[in-house]
Amino acid sequence: GIDHAQKAAELARDAIEGARPTNSGLPGISTGPAAAYRHCYWSCRMAQEIGMRHAKKVGDIHEECGNNPPGKIAMNLKNNLWGRLAGKPGADCDQRCRNLLNNGVLQTFPNGTPPKDIY
């Protein structure tokens, strides 16, 4: 619904701002660590605010309607999935996504196929 779409857009703006290299200290806002963090953080916050299923639907539509090549779509969907899984109520999405990035869980380069997802 419109409420979830508005919340998702608000959270996307927050994620973009937070992932900017000047704010996050991470390079690669389009493809790279900052992009991986951005997708994770956005999906984590959406899972907290609108629920995991709605967060998946919004993230999937965002990727399907973009102009990205398949490898980049797969990368973004994987990082979205990890963000949703990190988005437990009360979780610190910034810290959880940074940990996933630092531990090599998030994907920072376009490659692969979309993940199999239970949500």
PDB file of C-alpha atoms in Angstrom:
ATOM      1  CA  GLY A   1       0.000   0.000   0.000  1.00  0.00           C
ATOM      2  CA  ILE A   2       0.873   3.665  -0.160  1.00  0.00           C
ATOM      3  CA  ASP A   3       2.006   3.790   3.474  1.00  0.00           C
ATOM      4  CA  HIS A   4       4.585   1.040   2.937  1.00  0.00           C
ATOM      5  CA  ALA A   5       5.753   2.638  -0.319  1.00  0.00           C
ATOM      6  CA  GLN A   6       6.251   5.989   1.387  1.00  0.00           C
ATOM      7  CA  LYS A   7       8.110   4.396   4.310  1.00  0.00           C
ATOM      8  CA  ALA A   8      10.313   2.402   1.896  1.00  0.00           C
ATOM      9  CA  ALA A   9      11.168   5.586  -0.029  1.00  0.00           C
ATOM     10  CA  GLU A  10      12.005   7.416   3.196  1.00  0.00           C
ATOM     11  CA  LEU A  11      14.230   4.561   4.352  1.00  0.00           C
ATOM     12  CA  ALA A  12      15.904   4.417   0.905  1.00  0.00           C
ATOM     13  CA  ARG A  13      16.840   8.098   1.212  1.00  0.00           C
ATOM     14  CA  ASP A  14      18.267   7.429   4.682  1.00  0.00           C
ATOM     15  CA  ALA A  15      20.250   4.446   3.385  1.00  0.00           C
ATOM     16  CA  ILE A  16      21.673   6.408   0.453  1.00  0.00           C
ATOM     17  CA  GLU A  17      22.709   9.262   2.719  1.00  0.00           C
ATOM     18  CA  GLY A  18      24.242   6.935   5.299  1.00  0.00           C
ATOM     19  CA  ALA A  19      26.180   4.977   2.658  1.00  0.00           C
ATOM     20  CA  ARG A  20      27.779   8.014   1.011  1.00  0.00           C
ATOM     21  CA  PRO A  21      31.556   7.631   1.362  1.00  0.00           C
ATOM     22  CA  THR A  22      31.770  10.906   3.298  1.00  0.00           C
ATOM     23  CA  ASN A  23      29.309   9.525   5.872  1.00  0.00           C
ATOM     24  CA  SER A  24      30.152   5.812   5.939  1.00  0.00           C
ATOM     25  CA  GLY A  25      33.859   5.852   5.169  1.00  0.00           C
ATOM     26  CA  LEU A  26      33.149   3.150   2.561  1.00  0.00           C
ATOM     27  CA  PRO A  27      34.067   3.381  -1.133  1.00  0.00           C
ATOM     28  CA  GLY A  28      31.843   2.336  -4.025  1.00  0.00           C
ATOM     29  CA  ILE A  29      28.390   3.863  -3.654  1.00  0.00           C
ATOM     30  CA  SER A  30      27.137   2.271  -6.912  1.00  0.00           C
ATOM     31  CA  THR A  31      29.098  -0.989  -6.827  1.00  0.00           C
ATOM     32  CA  GLY A  32      31.354  -1.811  -3.918  1.00  0.00           C
ATOM     33  CA  PRO A  33      31.293  -1.830  -0.122  1.00  0.00           C
ATOM     34  CA  ALA A  34      29.089   1.265   0.221  1.00  0.00           C
ATOM     35  CA  ALA A  35      26.527  -0.180  -2.217  1.00  0.00           C
ATOM     36  CA  ALA A  36      26.454  -3.509  -0.366  1.00  0.00           C
ATOM     37  CA  TYR A  37      26.024  -1.692   2.957  1.00  0.00           C
ATOM     38  CA  ARG A  38      23.285   0.542   1.457  1.00  0.00           C
ATOM     39  CA  HIS A  39      21.198  -2.407   0.259  1.00  0.00           C
ATOM     40  CA  CYS A  40      21.680  -4.287   3.531  1.00  0.00           C
ATOM     41  CA  TYR A  41      20.814  -1.262   5.678  1.00  0.00           C
ATOM     42  CA  TRP A  42      17.760  -0.331   3.590  1.00  0.00           C
ATOM     43  CA  SER A  43      16.375  -3.870   3.738  1.00  0.00           C
ATOM     44  CA  CYS A  44      17.146  -4.204   7.449  1.00  0.00           C
ATOM     45  CA  ARG A  45      15.268  -1.023   8.269  1.00  0.00           C
ATOM     46  CA  MET A  46      12.369  -1.961   5.982  1.00  0.00           C
ATOM     47  CA  ALA A  47      12.090  -5.358   7.712  1.00  0.00           C
ATOM     48  CA  GLN A  48      11.835  -3.525  11.022  1.00  0.00           C
ATOM     49  CA  GLU A  49       9.356  -0.903   9.830  1.00  0.00           C
ATOM     50  CA  ILE A  50       7.075  -2.683   7.348  1.00  0.00           C
ATOM     51  CA  GLY A  51       7.835  -6.363   7.964  1.00  0.00           C
ATOM     52  CA  MET A  52      10.034  -8.903   6.254  1.00  0.00           C
ATOM     53  CA  ARG A  53       7.553  -9.943   3.544  1.00  0.00           C
ATOM     54  CA  HIS A  54       6.780  -6.374   2.516  1.00  0.00           C
ATOM     55  CA  ALA A  55      10.481  -5.502   2.593  1.00  0.00           C
ATOM     56  CA  LYS A  56      11.158  -8.387   0.200  1.00  0.00           C
ATOM     57  CA  LYS A  57       8.386  -7.291  -2.130  1.00  0.00           C
ATOM     58  CA  VAL A  58       9.636  -3.684  -2.229  1.00  0.00           C
ATOM     59  CA  GLY A  59      13.272  -4.726  -2.730  1.00  0.00           C
ATOM     60  CA  ASP A  60      12.378  -7.207  -5.465  1.00  0.00           C
ATOM     61  CA  ILE A  61      10.266  -4.666  -7.348  1.00  0.00           C
ATOM     62  CA  HIS A  62      13.058  -2.102  -7.034  1.00  0.00           C
ATOM     63  CA  GLU A  63      15.552  -4.517  -8.603  1.00  0.00           C
ATOM     64  CA  GLU A  64      13.198  -5.890 -11.265  1.00  0.00           C
ATOM     65  CA  CYS A  65      12.246  -2.415 -12.484  1.00  0.00           C
ATOM     66  CA  GLY A  66      15.800  -1.105 -12.697  1.00  0.00           C
ATOM     67  CA  ASN A  67      18.174  -1.122 -15.632  1.00  0.00           C
ATOM     68  CA  ASN A  68      20.920  -3.199 -14.049  1.00  0.00           C
ATOM     69  CA  PRO A  69      22.604  -6.221 -15.626  1.00  0.00           C
ATOM     70  CA  PRO A  70      21.764  -9.656 -14.149  1.00  0.00           C
ATOM     71  CA  GLY A  71      24.959  -9.910 -12.059  1.00  0.00           C
ATOM     72  CA  LYS A  72      24.274  -6.605 -10.333  1.00  0.00           C
ATOM     73  CA  ILE A  73      20.649  -7.562  -9.718  1.00  0.00           C
ATOM     74  CA  ALA A  74      21.823 -10.835  -8.145  1.00  0.00           C
ATOM     75  CA  MET A  75      24.292  -8.939  -5.949  1.00  0.00           C
ATOM     76  CA  ASN A  76      21.660  -6.458  -4.790  1.00  0.00           C
ATOM     77  CA  LEU A  77      19.089  -9.177  -4.081  1.00  0.00           C
ATOM     78  CA  LYS A  78      21.639 -11.079  -1.995  1.00  0.00           C
ATOM     79  CA  ASN A  79      22.492  -7.978   0.041  1.00  0.00           C
ATOM     80  CA  ASN A  80      18.788  -7.214   0.438  1.00  0.00           C
ATOM     81  CA  LEU A  81      18.232 -10.731   1.782  1.00  0.00           C
ATOM     82  CA  TRP A  82      21.006 -10.385   4.368  1.00  0.00           C
ATOM     83  CA  GLY A  83      19.595  -7.013   5.388  1.00  0.00           C
ATOM     84  CA  ARG A  84      16.128  -8.455   5.952  1.00  0.00           C
ATOM     85  CA  LEU A  85      17.603 -11.278   8.012  1.00  0.00           C
ATOM     86  CA  ALA A  86      19.523  -8.714  10.090  1.00  0.00           C
ATOM     87  CA  GLY A  87      16.371  -6.639  10.660  1.00  0.00           C
ATOM     88  CA  LYS A  88      15.172  -8.177  13.887  1.00  0.00           C
ATOM     89  CA  PRO A  89      13.136  -5.792  16.069  1.00  0.00           C
ATOM     90  CA  GLY A  90      15.458  -3.535  18.025  1.00  0.00           C
ATOM     91  CA  ALA A  91      18.566  -4.568  16.074  1.00  0.00           C
ATOM     92  CA  ASP A  92      21.163  -1.940  15.184  1.00  0.00           C
ATOM     93  CA  CYS A  93      21.026  -2.150  11.375  1.00  0.00           C
ATOM     94  CA  ASP A  94      24.142  -0.026  10.948  1.00  0.00           C
ATOM     95  CA  GLN A  95      26.237  -2.310  13.134  1.00  0.00           C
ATOM     96  CA  ARG A  96      24.761  -5.538  11.821  1.00  0.00           C
ATOM     97  CA  CYS A  97      25.309  -4.552   8.170  1.00  0.00           C
ATOM     98  CA  ARG A  98      28.846  -3.334   8.875  1.00  0.00           C
ATOM     99  CA  ASN A  99      29.585  -6.687  10.550  1.00  0.00           C
ATOM    100  CA  LEU A 100      28.174  -8.575   7.561  1.00  0.00           C
ATOM    101  CA  LEU A 101      30.302  -6.430   5.246  1.00  0.00           C
ATOM    102  CA  ASN A 102      33.463  -6.804   7.336  1.00  0.00           C
ATOM    103  CA  ASN A 103      32.970 -10.577   7.593  1.00  0.00           C
ATOM    104  CA  GLY A 104      32.671 -10.948   3.811  1.00  0.00           C
ATOM    105  CA  VAL A 105      29.010 -11.981   3.865  1.00  0.00           C
ATOM    106  CA  LEU A 106      27.767  -9.070   1.748  1.00  0.00           C
ATOM    107  CA  GLN A 107      28.617  -9.138  -1.936  1.00  0.00           C
ATOM    108  CA  THR A 108      30.522  -6.119  -3.252  1.00  0.00           C
ATOM    109  CA  PHE A 109      30.902  -7.098  -6.911  1.00  0.00           C
ATOM    110  CA  PRO A 110      28.267  -7.986  -9.530  1.00  0.00           C
ATOM    111  CA  ASN A 111      28.193 -11.734 -10.098  1.00  0.00           C
ATOM    112  CA  GLY A 112      26.150 -14.846  -9.610  1.00  0.00           C
ATOM    113  CA  THR A 113      22.465 -15.584  -9.628  1.00  0.00           C
ATOM    114  CA  PRO A 114      19.729 -14.333  -7.299  1.00  0.00           C
ATOM    115  CA  PRO A 115      19.634 -16.164  -3.965  1.00  0.00           C
ATOM    116  CA  LYS A 116      16.995 -18.722  -3.118  1.00  0.00           C
ATOM    117  CA  ASP A 117      14.878 -17.007  -0.537  1.00  0.00           C
ATOM    118  CA  ILE A 118      12.425 -18.303   2.052  1.00  0.00           C
ATOM    119  CA  TYR A 119      10.723 -14.906   2.428  1.00  0.00           C
TER     120      TYR A 119
END
